[in-house]
Every structure is written in structure tokens, then in C-alpha cells.
Amino acid sequence: MLKTFPKGGIHPPENKITADKETVTLPIPKKVIIPVSQHIGAPAKVIVKKNDKVKTGQMIAQSNGFVSACIHSSVSGTVFKVDNIPDAGGYKRLAVVINVEEDEWLDTIDRSEDIIKEINSDKNEILKKIHDAGVVGLGGATFPTHVKLLPPKSMKPEVLIINGAECEPYLTADYRLMLEKSEELLIGIKILMKALSVNKAVIGIENNKPDAINKLETLSGNYDNILIAALKTKYPQGGEKQLIKAVTGKEVPSGELPVKVGAVVQNVGTVFAVYEAVQKNKPLIDRIVTVTGKYLSNPGNFKVRIGTSVKELINTAGGLPENTGKIISGGPMMGRALITDNTGITKGTSGILILSEQESKRRSIKPCIRCAKCVEVCPMGLEPFFLMALSRKTLFEKTENEGIFDCIECGSCSYICPSDRPLLDFIRLSKKEVALIRKAKRIK
Amino acid sequence: MNKLKIFTKGFFSENAVFVMLLGLCPTLGTTTSAINGLGMGLATTFVLVMSNIVVSLVKKQIPDKVRIPAFIVIIASFVTIVELTMQAYVPDLYDVLGLFIPLIVVNCLILGRAEAFASKNNIIDSVLDGFGMGLGFSMALTMLGAVREILGSGSVFNIKIYEGDGALVFVLAPGAFIVLGYLIALVNRLQKRKSI
Amino acid sequence: MAQRESTFVNMVVVLFLISAIAATALAFVYQATKDPIQKSKFEKKKQAIKNVVNDFDNNPIEEMFKIPVEGGDSVECYPAKKDGKIVGYAVKTFSKKGFSGLITVMVGFDPDGHIHKTAVLEHHETPGLGDKMQRNKSNFSKQFDNMDVPDIPDKDNDGIIIEVKKDNGTVDAITAATITSRAFCDAAERAYNAFKKIKK
Amino acid sequence: MSKLIVSLSPHQFGSNSVKKLMFGVLIALLPTLFVSVWYFGLGAITIIVTSVLSSVFFEYVFTRFLLKKPSTISDGSAILTGLLLAFNLPSNLPFWLVIIGAFFAIVVAKISFGGIGSNIFNPALAGRVFLLISWPVQMTSWPEPSPLSKHLLGYTDVTTGATPLGVLSEGLRSGESATKLISRVPDYLQLFMGNAGGSIGEVGAAAILIGLVYMLMKKIISWHIPVSILGTVAIFTGILWFANPDKFADPLFHLLSGGIMLGAVFMATDYVTSPMSKRGMLIYGVGIGLLTVVIRVWGAFPEGVSFAILIMNAFVPLINMYIKPKRFGKNKR
Amino acid sequence: MEYILIIISAIFVNNVVLSRFLGLCPFFGVSKQVETAAGMGGAVVFVMTVATIVTYLLQKYILISFNIEYMQTITFILVIAALVQLVEIILKKVSPSLYQALGIFLPLITTNCAVLGVAIIAVQTEGYDLIKSTVFAIASAIGFALSLVIFAGLREQLELSDVPEGMKGVPIAFVTAGLLALAFMGFSGIA
């Protein structure tokens, strides 16, 4: 029996169109826009100013607080401006715009293709290098990695779980990485194990990626204590809590960190970034992005410098199709719809998905027939229909007791609803309202 | 408030059953036919008028703290009088209404009027109020009884309207609730239309 | 005149007075209605007897006697006389075989053993089904009018004469209410057995 | 480039729709439909057509002109209600009673509450029980079934018989033994195939079970409700039968006769009126099973499924309130 | 066996609210939330039991012996009213927590005709003895509480659904009660 989380989940059409497309390195763009807040936590503090010359890999904004991450220039050139620029969601945020000149890298960075197996850094050095390289969770959550590696003193990590599930439909960036950079991944895992002082690591991969499972399984023979767990293909298998449950059988208690049950989860993309940071001294300045969509003429997986505009990326993939309705940053289940393609790729961009107008239209909302399908698929054991009903009648306080903050916003409920009700939208609304109520209470 | 308004408010705008939802138990329990509803309504009206008169007469004599017990005794006396009289002269109706006759005493309508109106107003107004409220109540009961009788037994005031049996449910408990529900919805609607 | 104060003495006195007046008034009304109530109860019973037997001029209620029947119970029997001569008996009988609870029936007999008429006094049968045994609701009970009980053959030799056709008797059961019909027959049979004892 | 559509995630939706689910149930009802027409002929067809048409008509008129909402008839729920109501009626019921039943089901039990999804009680059953209480005679006279080949599209035989449960209930009250009574009704194979008196859609356990399998395969319903109902009935009647086979019928008889199959598979599983959590569904099912047997064995009505489901419908809000799905990360107490 | 029949009959078959039409004011008034409904139900169980016992004794040893049965209505209602007051005072002293839970419902019970109705049914209509009367009172009160709680659950759910404007509130509550009563008719014939 394949491992999986026991309750809920859905199986949307996989649509992994780009699974066979080898990663292509995108040419360096003419201009990059690098926001200083590409991670969860405090925005980084800008340390360059207009007209400064920067090199590829040079730090341009410094981590500003414990939960924060450094930002580096992904190109070499001149700082054009440091200004508030609308991001993908339309909010103005501070960003550094750099005009590209040449491609001059910092000399400290090892640009060779050689695989360095020997881990020479000790625990503290590893943590410092990860911090300095601005590594964050590349699965989409963008939580600063060095923070995750420093769990509260009272909790002891026991196992490192590598998230190779890639449960979102369409996306194949992690899959390509696992195939193409297997060796580096395994070394990265070793580094993380050292950093966490754990002697067990498990890579969880959904069984719709048999090549990746096979390749890693073969190679992992050379490394001690790294296991591969084949998982049932089920969304949201890659949700942190679901993955831990699937791999270890342990449930992270509501409102607690995963390390409470001894587990630390890292995405494969992150692991690769850690490898590069520690072994190659290379900060996080590029990543693999899947550009996909049913109507795209040349979808694929691209290695992209952070800050490259989405438009450029789409053009490489064949240009925006006529019937485009939606551009999504991320996967179809949890990704965000962009208001413009004139925005930069960030550390958290795992994919760019183009949906046609037809696919983007939401069907009209019909009355809830209490079929309980949303309850059935909710991986957190919540009752989405009830949360929505309460929230519709503005009974927000009541939703708190119904576990609204346990919701991981995976969207399974909205996906499955036969009446096309926007369950997650109402849950988000209620979350916001309850947070406001909580805040108001605290002030009192 | 003029006298006419005191008298008529119980018919519609402050109807005990449809608007104030008072005295629900006899409303549902005794309205298996129009005639039963009317009988119950009139019995209640009698008690209501008499207790209103007496309460209005003695209101100054009753210390505030024993107001409610005193009212209850007054009402209960009239209820017993109605009970005995009906037993003597209309035994058939008495049998049908049964338990609900002594229960007139806990009909919130009567205590409510004594408390809210008769204890604050003069005797003439109290009589008018009692009559108006009582007739409004009787009207509601008769109406409910008539609808239930028509739907349930195919007749109204024992006069056959259509052949065959009606839908028995309406003579039984479930029908009582359902018919009253729709009657209230209807009255609400009419009232809304009037106010617009 | 101002509102009376809520002093303890006042409260006790007022409540006592009100209660006393009420009690007196009720006693008076009670006295006044006592006889009419008695009379109406009496008339009701008399009417029930009148409904099932021939015209009489005596007071059957005063001459009522009880007849023991099987099972340790007894039924009330009201003899009806005209000019001192027996013109029939009204038997207040019952059946426990009804659908829900006791069924009480008044069965009137002519002196020769014919059933004169029947009347249901009390029952809790299902409305629309069992309650069709009432005279005004269906023709079922009319089958018993002038029923010549002594001449009914006991086809299945089980000692029971008044039975529905399903049980090899002569009575057409009420549609979809066989149980009530059986209970009604059971009551009539009980009355007939009591009647036979009178005759002896 | 035309304007981009922006909305919150998720951006992809399943292919489920209310319509698909409802028509799925309708497909699952086809075998039963076939059996009912086979045994009850033109009578069954008249009832089914009248019931479905009047249900759809009332649904349309009252949603459009009273609720002033867009019509919901295209989702198929009114067709389903009409069909299920028809399946719960005897095949010789006058057609005007069918129309009144459909009116009660759709207008009183459904539209008054706000239409699809808002009703508390199963509309078809509410309609059925309303008819049963209101016109008990017409609702409890059952034509004898006869295979289609015999009556060749003529109306079913005018002779009326009793349902197996009716025979049992009446016989037991007059003191006959259960074993003897059961020998008087069609044997179990006949019951299984549907050759017995009863409402047009309740006979024929086989056809209903085919429908159940179809709905389970298509994931239209889960097993929890039907299995818990049938299991409870089997166990409860089994205990009674074991204690006194003379006074109580055996479990198989109880499962194959009356409306328990139709009720457990198609009526109790109605989405709107059943609990939301799996554990809730089990409690609901056990409750229906227990009440059905209690009413069948001790009550005035030979068949209790309809009442049992309606009563448990009333408990559903309480079940939903206190029986929650197990939350992730909350320890079992 | 007789007691079981009384209990089943009082709770299900002849449910005070759904079949006898008693206690309708609190049934519609205090049924908006399950919790308050349960509180009211508890209070009624308590008062109804005590009231039936007291009125039974009163009827048997005073009214009948002095041949003043026509004073029944007046004495019963006074006894119940006094009793409710007494219960309130005692509860306040003896168990403040219980008083907190039931306190607000107690005054409402005086005009709950179910209490008077059940007392009259027990001592007069049915002519039960003391033990049967007590059993009957407890069972009736449980029947009341049960229907009240179920009904409150239904109304809480209705609050969340889209009842048409004209039916909102009282009308739909009545229709719901009617359908509930219809369902409960299934119990008829059990006792």
C-alpha cells in the first residue's frame, strides 16, 4: 500500500504537460525587478542606491530581523531605481530595479558544474551560509530556511522530510530538478541533516513520478539514512502537515509547529538551493519555473534569474495565446492570479500557468445541497460548508470554534463542490474578520 | 387613543394570534372545526372581558407586589364559572374543548391584557379592549378552524362543501401547525402590503 | 384615590379578600349549576341508551345492573321498559382488541336477541380508518342494525358468532381497518354473551 | 491582450455538478423503475408520470413566481422528488391524490423552506406521509402484482392484496404465529425480485441493490447510511427473532419486505436531509434502523421506514452540531 | 410494563407539544438556540414533576375530601405559581450554579400551560395514582424537553439557510413543527 494522509484530499487531472521537457536556461534579461519582500516575515533592508554598480550574486538587501531573508542581485549592472512598484497582486511594494550590463559574477561563487560531495562546513557555518544566501522555502510558502533549521529549544527534530510530492497539477519544476540534479539533492539533504543533527531523512514523492523515485532510490544507496517514500497521488499531499502524516503517521497538533512531532519539512527546490549555498557559495538568484498551459505553443521548464519579467518568460514559451483568461503564479489549486504579466519572477514562483478564458470562468453559484463532499475532501477535518454558512450570515466569531485557523487553504472544498460555491473565499473572509476581532479584543 | 381604535386594534394590527402569538395552545388545540374555534374564542372573550372589568375596578386597591397573584385568582374564578356553565348548558362543546377550558387561565393573552391594559385604564376602555382583543382572538380561531375543517373534513360549520373525505392531516396536530404557519405568513404579507 | 401601598398587611388583606370573594362567588355558581350539570350528564346517558333500543318510558339508568363477563370484567346492562314490560336491553360493552386502547360501544338488544342498534361511546382508533366504525362516518355499523344474532351460523365452529368475513363470519370489515372491525365485532359478541346471561 | 481575470485560488474545479449527481441517482433508479412497471403496469406508469410532471410543474411555478428566483428544475431534483414520491405510492392511487402529494412535497416541504438545499425533511417522504395520514384507505390498498406479460398494458388487477408486512402485522395482532404468517406471503426469492404487494417502487430488493452498487461505484453516495440502516434492522430483528420466532419475523423477511431497501438506499441518503460527517451518518442510519423496527413491530403502521427517516431528519441538525468530523491535529479524547 | 407504556406514550405517542398542544408558548419562544432550549427543558422537568406531585396530593386530600373540586383550576394555578417562586428562592440559596442555569426560565414556566395541563391530565383525565402521576409527569416533561431541543436544532439550521422572506421566522417555525408532528405520528399505536 502506498503511503498517504488518511483523511480527505482530491485527485484533480494531473495535466503535467511539461514533465518530459528538460530544463532550459533562459537568457539573461535586460532588466530585472527584485522586490525586497519575497519571503514570509520582515522585508529586507535595501543596502544599495540608485546608480550603484552591482555584480551577480551581490547582496542588495539585508535580512532585517529573525524571520527575514537576504536578497541578492541576480544580474550584474546598474541600479536603475529603488522604488515602490506594483507586484503581481497590484500592491505597491519596495523593489530594486537593475539595468543589466554584462554578466559579471562575484568571484566567491563557484560557477563550475562539478559536484562537490564533501561537506566541510560545520553546523554553524551551514546555517550562516544558508542565511547569507537568502534561501527560503521554494515550494511556494517562502519561509526563510535558516529559521526552520533553528527550532525552539524545547522541541527536538528527529526526521527530515523532503517534499518531492509536487501535488499541484501542471507543475513539474520539482520533478525536473529531482531527475536532473539528483546527486546534488542528496548532498543537500546530507547538509540539512547535519544542520539539524538528525540521522534520518525521507524523500516523499508521489507515484506519478516513477522515474524520479527510481533514480533517487538507486542513488540514495550511496548515502546513509536517506529513504525514499513513494506516496499515493493525491492533492494536497505536499501540504506540510499532510506530508508528515503520510510519511511518519504523526499528526501535527492544531496550532503547533511540525517540529512538535519531530519533523522538519523542506522542499526539493530548497534543498538544491541549500546545496548551492553551502557547497558553491551561491546565493539564491535563480530557480526553475514551469511555464505551462494547454494553449501555450512551447511550454517547458526554465531556469530563470529572479526578477525576470513574467512576460519575457511567457514569450520564451511561445507567447501569450489569444484566448488567455488568467495568468497564475504557482499551480491551479493554490497559485495566485496575476493582474499583469509585467511583473518579476520571485523566489516563490514555482510555475506560471496560463488558463484560457473558458477555463478561467467561474460557474454560477448554486444553493448548497449539503452533499457533504467538502467535508469528505477537507484534509484538515473541517466542515467548509458550515464555515461558509456562518460567514455568509456574518457569524464570524462562531467560525473560530469550528477550527477556521486550521484551514490550510488548499481549495479542495471549492474544487469538489457540485454547486460551484466559493467555499474557500468565504473561509478566507472569515479568517480575516476573526483576526480583526481577535486583535480588537487584545487591544481592549 | 380613541375608543374605536381601542376596540379594533385586536382585530388586525395587534391580533392576539397572528401578530402577538399569544394563546397558542387553545388556538391549535381546539380548532378542529370552525364551530369549536368559535366556542373557544367566545369562552375566552367572556373571561377576558370580565377579568378586564374586575381588574380595572379594583386596580387601585391591589398593592403592586401581589398584583399578579391577585389577577390570577380573578381570572381563575371566571374560568371556573365558564367551565361550570358550559358543563351545565353546552355539555357537547364542553367535552370537545375538554382540557383547554381550565387552561384558559394560563392563556397569556388574558393575563397580558389585565397587566398591560386593564390595570392602567378605566373601565370603559378596558371593556372595549377586552371585547376587541377577545373578538380578534375568536376571529382568528374561527378562521383557523374553518380552514382546517374545509381542508380536513370537506365542510365548514358542519355544512358539507365538497363530497368525500378531506385531508385528515388538517384535523390532526400536524395540520394545525401547518395551517397556522401559512395563515401567519398570509397575514404578515397583507399587513406589509397595507403599510406600504 | 392613590394606589394602595405594598405593605405586608395590605398584601395579605387584599389577597385574602380577593380569594374569599372568589371562593364565595364560585360556591354560589357551583350551587347554581350543580343540578343542570347532573341533569345534562343524565340526559346524555339516557340519550345514548335511547339511540340503541326501542322507545321506553322507565329510567334504565336507575335500573342498571352489572353482568360479569369472561376475563373478570363486567358490563353494564340497562333494561328498557315500556308500561312495565321489557322492550329491550342496552349493554355497555367494550373491546380491548382495538388498535389503540379501549373501545366502548353501547349495543341495544330486542328481547328476542336481535341487535337493535349500536353506538360507539368512546374510542381512540386512527382517524380516517378505524373511526369509520362510527355511525356518521361509514355504513359499517349499520350492518349490525337488526342483526339476527341467534340465527347466524358458526361456520368455523370456534364458538364465536359475530365475526368479520375474513374470519369466516358475516360482517364486512371496514376497508383497511380489519383490526378495528374485529374489535367492534368482539365488543358486540361480548354484549351478546352478556345478553344471553340475562335471558337465563 | 484582453483583460486578465483575477480571482482567488483555486483556479481549477471538478466536473461535479448538482445536475450530474441528481441524474446519477435517476440512472440508479432505472432498474427499480423497470421492476415497478413490470409488475404494476399502466397503473405504475400513470402514477410516475403524474408525480414527476406535477412535481416539476410546482417546482417551476413556485420558484419562479413565489420565491422569485431562477428556476431550478434543470438540476433534476424535482424530477427525483417526483419519482421517489411515485415509488412510495400504491399503483391504484387516484391521480388527483398524486398531484396533492406532489404539491405537499414540493411546495410545503421544500419551497417554503427556501427550495433545494434548505429543506429539513425529505420532500418525497413528507408528501408520502401526508397522503398516508390524510387518505389512509386509498394509501393502504395495494393491487396484486402481476408480471407485464399477464396484464399486457391493462390496468393492474382490481383485486387488492395486503403487503407482506401488512399480513404479518395484522396476523400477529389476532394471535397467529409469525412462522405461519410468513408462509402465507410470497417466498423470499419472489420478494427479492419484486413480486409482492406494496408501493410501486419498494418491491424488488434486487433492482434497488443494483442501483446501490451503481451509486457507490459512481461515488454519488457513501456506504455509511444504507449499510448502517440495513445492518441495524438485521441485528435488531435478528435478536427479536432469536428470542421468540413465533412473535417476530426473521431478519431476512424484514429486509426484503416493505420499503426498507428503497428507504435505506434512496430516501435516507438524500443529501440535503442527512448528516454531514461519516460518524453522523452512522448514527443517523442506526437511528433509522431502530425506529423502523420499533414502528414495524410495536406501532400502528405496518411499515415504519418513512416515519423513521423523517424523525431522524429532525435529528440531523443536532447530529451535525455534536458529531463533528475528526479534526486533523486534534487528539481523540 | 404499565410504567413503560406510560413513559413511551408520554414522550413519543402523545407528546405534550406535538400531539397535545401544550406548552406552545415556550416551544416557540425559547427554541432559537439548542443551549437555551436544553436549559428550559431541564427547568420544566423539575417544575412539572414537583407540581404534579403537589397538586396530586392537594386534589386527593383536600379538594376531594372537602368536596370542593370546582376549586381545582384556581388552586392548581396558585400552587404552581407559588411553587415556581419557591423553587426559585430555594435554588438561589441551595445551588446558585443550578439557579444560574435555570433561573431565567423559571418565571416563564408559570404561564407554561404544559405544567397545569399535565397536572390536570394526571389527576383528572387519566386518574393515575401518585406513582403513575409522577412517572407520567417526568415522562411528559422529558417529551417536552426532547421536542424543544430537536426543534431548537432545526431552527438553528434554518437560521443559516435562505428561507423565503414571507416565511421567515414564525411561519416557517410553525410549518417545521407541523412536519415534525407529522413524523412523530409514526409512533401512534405503540402505546
CSV table of C-alpha atoms in Angstrom, one decimal, chain A residues 214-414:
chain,number,residue,atom,x,y,z
A,214,ASN,CA,13.7,5.1,-9.3
A,215,LYS,CA,16.6,7.4,-9.9
A,216,LEU,CA,16.7,8.7,-6.3
A,217,GLU,CA,16.2,5.3,-4.9
A,218,THR,CA,19.2,4.0,-6.8
A,219,LEU,CA,21.4,6.9,-6.0
A,220,SER,CA,20.4,7.0,-2.3
A,221,GLY,CA,22.1,3.7,-1.9
A,222,ASN,CA,25.3,5.6,-1.7
A,223,TYR,CA,24.1,7.8,1.2
A,224,ASP,CA,23.3,6.5,4.6
A,225,ASN,CA,19.9,7.0,6.2
A,226,ILE,CA,18.1,8.6,3.3
A,227,LEU,CA,14.9,6.8,2.3
A,228,ILE,CA,12.5,7.3,-0.5
A,229,ALA,CA,8.8,7.1,0.3
A,230,ALA,CA,6.5,6.6,-2.7
A,231,LEU,CA,3.2,8.3,-2.0
A,232,LYS,CA,-0.2,8.0,-3.4
A,233,THR,CA,-1.0,10.7,-5.9
A,234,LYS,CA,-3.5,12.8,-4.0
A,235,TYR,CA,-3.8,16.5,-3.5
A,236,PRO,CA,-2.7,18.2,-1.1
A,237,GLN,CA,-0.1,15.5,-0.5
A,238,GLY,CA,2.5,18.3,-0.5
A,239,GLY,CA,0.8,20.2,2.4
A,240,GLU,CA,3.3,20.2,5.2
A,241,LYS,CA,1.0,18.6,7.8
A,242,GLN,CA,-0.3,16.1,5.3
A,243,LEU,CA,3.2,15.0,4.2
A,244,ILE,CA,4.3,14.5,7.7
A,245,LYS,CA,1.2,12.4,8.4
A,246,ALA,CA,1.8,10.4,5.3
A,247,VAL,CA,5.4,9.7,5.9
A,248,THR,CA,5.6,9.3,9.7
A,249,GLY,CA,2.0,8.7,10.6
A,250,LYS,CA,2.1,11.5,13.1
A,251,GLU,CA,-0.3,14.4,13.3
A,252,VAL,CA,0.9,17.8,14.0
A,253,PRO,CA,-1.4,19.2,16.7
A,254,SER,CA,-3.6,22.0,15.8
A,255,GLY,CA,-1.8,25.4,16.1
A,256,GLU,CA,1.6,23.8,16.6
A,257,LEU,CA,4.8,23.7,14.5
A,258,PRO,CA,5.7,20.4,12.7
A,259,VAL,CA,8.8,20.1,14.8
A,260,LYS,CA,6.5,19.3,17.7
A,261,VAL,CA,6.3,15.8,16.3
A,262,GLY,CA,10.0,15.8,15.4
A,263,ALA,CA,9.6,16.6,11.7
A,264,VAL,CA,11.2,19.3,9.6
A,265,VAL,CA,10.0,19.5,6.0
A,266,GLN,CA,12.0,21.1,3.2
A,267,ASN,CA,11.0,21.3,-0.5
A,268,VAL,CA,13.4,19.7,-3.1
A,269,GLY,CA,13.9,23.1,-4.6
A,270,THR,CA,15.1,24.5,-1.3
A,271,VAL,CA,17.4,21.5,-0.8
A,272,PHE,CA,19.1,22.3,-4.1
A,273,ALA,CA,19.4,25.9,-3.1
A,274,VAL,CA,21.0,24.8,0.2
A,275,TYR,CA,23.4,22.7,-1.8
A,276,GLU,CA,24.4,25.6,-3.9
A,277,ALA,CA,24.6,27.9,-1.0
A,278,VAL,CA,26.8,25.7,1.1
A,279,GLN,CA,29.0,23.9,-1.4
A,280,LYS,CA,29.2,26.5,-4.1
A,281,ASN,CA,28.7,29.7,-2.1
A,282,LYS,CA,26.0,30.7,-4.5
A,283,PRO,CA,23.1,32.8,-3.2
A,284,LEU,CA,19.6,32.2,-4.3
A,285,ILE,CA,19.5,34.1,-7.5
A,286,ASP,CA,17.7,31.8,-9.9
A,287,ARG,CA,15.2,28.9,-9.8
A,288,ILE,CA,13.4,26.5,-12.1
A,289,VAL,CA,10.0,27.7,-13.2
A,290,THR,CA,7.4,25.6,-15.1
A,291,VAL,CA,5.7,27.7,-17.7
A,292,THR,CA,2.6,25.8,-18.8
A,293,GLY,CA,-0.9,25.8,-20.1
A,294,LYS,CA,-3.0,23.9,-22.5
A,295,TYR,CA,-2.9,26.6,-25.2
A,296,LEU,CA,0.8,27.5,-24.9
A,297,SER,CA,2.8,26.6,-28.0
A,298,ASN,CA,6.1,25.8,-26.3
A,299,PRO,CA,5.5,25.1,-22.6
A,300,GLY,CA,8.5,24.0,-20.6
A,301,ASN,CA,10.7,24.2,-17.5
A,302,PHE,CA,13.1,27.1,-17.4
A,303,LYS,CA,15.9,28.1,-15.2
A,304,VAL,CA,15.3,31.8,-14.6
A,305,ARG,CA,17.0,34.6,-12.8
A,306,ILE,CA,15.0,36.1,-10.0
A,307,GLY,CA,13.4,39.3,-11.2
A,308,THR,CA,13.0,38.3,-14.8
A,309,SER,CA,9.6,39.6,-16.0
A,310,VAL,CA,6.8,37.1,-16.5
A,311,LYS,CA,6.2,38.5,-19.9
A,312,GLU,CA,9.7,37.5,-21.1
A,313,LEU,CA,9.3,34.1,-19.7
A,314,ILE,CA,6.0,33.6,-21.4
A,315,ASN,CA,7.4,34.8,-24.7
A,316,THR,CA,10.1,32.2,-24.5
A,317,ALA,CA,7.4,29.6,-24.0
A,318,GLY,CA,5.7,30.7,-27.2
A,319,GLY,CA,3.9,33.9,-26.3
A,320,LEU,CA,0.6,34.6,-24.7
A,321,PRO,CA,-2.2,32.7,-26.5
A,322,GLU,CA,-5.1,34.7,-27.9
A,323,ASN,CA,-7.7,33.2,-25.6
A,324,THR,CA,-5.8,33.9,-22.4
A,325,GLY,CA,-8.1,34.4,-19.4
A,326,LYS,CA,-5.8,34.1,-16.4
A,327,ILE,CA,-2.1,34.1,-15.7
A,328,ILE,CA,-1.4,32.2,-12.5
A,329,SER,CA,1.7,32.3,-10.4
A,330,GLY,CA,2.0,28.8,-9.0
A,331,GLY,CA,-0.3,25.9,-9.5
A,332,PRO,CA,-4.0,25.9,-10.3
A,333,MET,CA,-5.0,24.9,-6.8
A,334,MET,CA,-3.1,27.4,-4.6
A,335,GLY,CA,-1.5,29.8,-7.1
A,336,ARG,CA,-2.3,33.4,-7.4
A,337,ALA,CA,-3.9,35.0,-10.4
A,338,LEU,CA,-1.7,37.9,-11.7
A,339,ILE,CA,-3.2,41.2,-12.7
A,340,THR,CA,-0.4,41.8,-15.2
A,341,ASP,CA,2.4,39.9,-16.9
A,342,ASN,CA,4.6,42.9,-16.3
A,343,THR,CA,6.0,41.6,-13.0
A,344,GLY,CA,9.1,39.8,-11.9
A,345,ILE,CA,9.7,36.2,-11.0
A,346,THR,CA,10.3,35.8,-7.3
A,347,LYS,CA,11.9,33.1,-5.2
A,348,GLY,CA,8.5,31.6,-4.6
A,349,THR,CA,7.4,31.4,-8.2
A,350,SER,CA,7.2,27.7,-8.9
A,351,GLY,CA,5.3,28.0,-12.1
A,352,ILE,CA,3.5,30.3,-14.5
A,353,LEU,CA,0.2,28.8,-15.7
A,354,ILE,CA,-1.8,30.2,-18.5
A,355,LEU,CA,-5.5,29.4,-18.5
A,356,SER,CA,-7.8,30.1,-21.3
A,357,GLU,CA,-10.9,32.3,-20.8
A,358,GLN,CA,-13.0,29.2,-20.9
A,359,GLU,CA,-11.0,27.6,-18.1
A,360,SER,CA,-10.9,30.8,-16.1
A,361,LYS,CA,-14.6,31.4,-15.9
A,362,ARG,CA,-16.2,30.6,-12.6
A,363,ARG,CA,-19.6,28.8,-12.9
A,364,SER,CA,-22.6,30.5,-11.3
A,365,ILE,CA,-23.2,29.7,-7.6
A,366,LYS,CA,-26.0,27.3,-6.9
A,367,PRO,CA,-27.6,26.6,-3.5
A,368,CYS,CA,-25.7,24.2,-1.2
A,369,ILE,CA,-27.3,20.8,-1.3
A,370,ARG,CA,-25.5,19.6,1.8
A,371,CYS,CA,-23.9,16.7,-0.1
A,372,ALA,CA,-21.0,16.8,2.4
A,373,LYS,CA,-18.4,16.3,-0.4
A,374,CYS,CA,-16.5,19.3,1.0
A,375,VAL,CA,-16.4,17.7,4.4
A,376,GLU,CA,-15.3,14.5,2.8
A,377,VAL,CA,-12.3,16.1,1.0
A,378,CYS,CA,-11.2,18.5,3.6
A,379,PRO,CA,-7.7,17.2,4.7
A,380,MET,CA,-8.0,19.1,8.0
A,381,GLY,CA,-11.3,17.5,9.0
A,382,LEU,CA,-13.2,20.8,8.9
A,383,GLU,CA,-16.7,21.5,7.6
A,384,PRO,CA,-16.2,24.0,4.9
A,385,PHE,CA,-20.0,24.3,4.1
A,386,PHE,CA,-20.6,25.2,7.7
A,387,LEU,CA,-17.8,27.8,7.8
A,388,MET,CA,-19.2,29.3,4.7
A,389,ALA,CA,-22.8,29.3,6.0
A,390,LEU,CA,-21.7,31.0,9.2
A,391,SER,CA,-19.6,33.5,7.3
A,392,ARG,CA,-22.4,34.3,4.9
A,393,LYS,CA,-24.6,35.2,7.9
A,394,THR,CA,-21.6,37.2,9.4
A,395,LEU,CA,-21.4,34.9,12.4
A,396,PHE,CA,-17.6,35.1,12.2
A,397,GLU,CA,-17.0,34.5,15.9
A,398,LYS,CA,-18.5,31.1,15.7
A,399,THR,CA,-16.1,30.0,13.0
A,400,GLU,CA,-13.2,30.2,15.4
A,401,ASN,CA,-14.5,27.3,17.4
A,402,GLU,CA,-15.1,25.4,14.1
A,403,GLY,CA,-11.4,25.4,13.5
A,404,ILE,CA,-11.2,28.1,10.8
A,405,PHE,CA,-7.5,28.7,11.6
A,406,ASP,CA,-6.7,25.1,10.9
A,407,CYS,CA,-7.6,25.6,7.3
A,408,ILE,CA,-4.6,25.3,5.0
A,409,GLU,CA,-6.4,26.9,2.1
A,410,CYS,CA,-5.8,24.0,-0.2
A,411,GLY,CA,-9.0,24.7,-2.1
A,412,SER,CA,-10.2,21.1,-2.2
A,413,CYS,CA,-13.6,22.1,-1.0
A,414,SER,CA,-14.1,24.7,-3.7
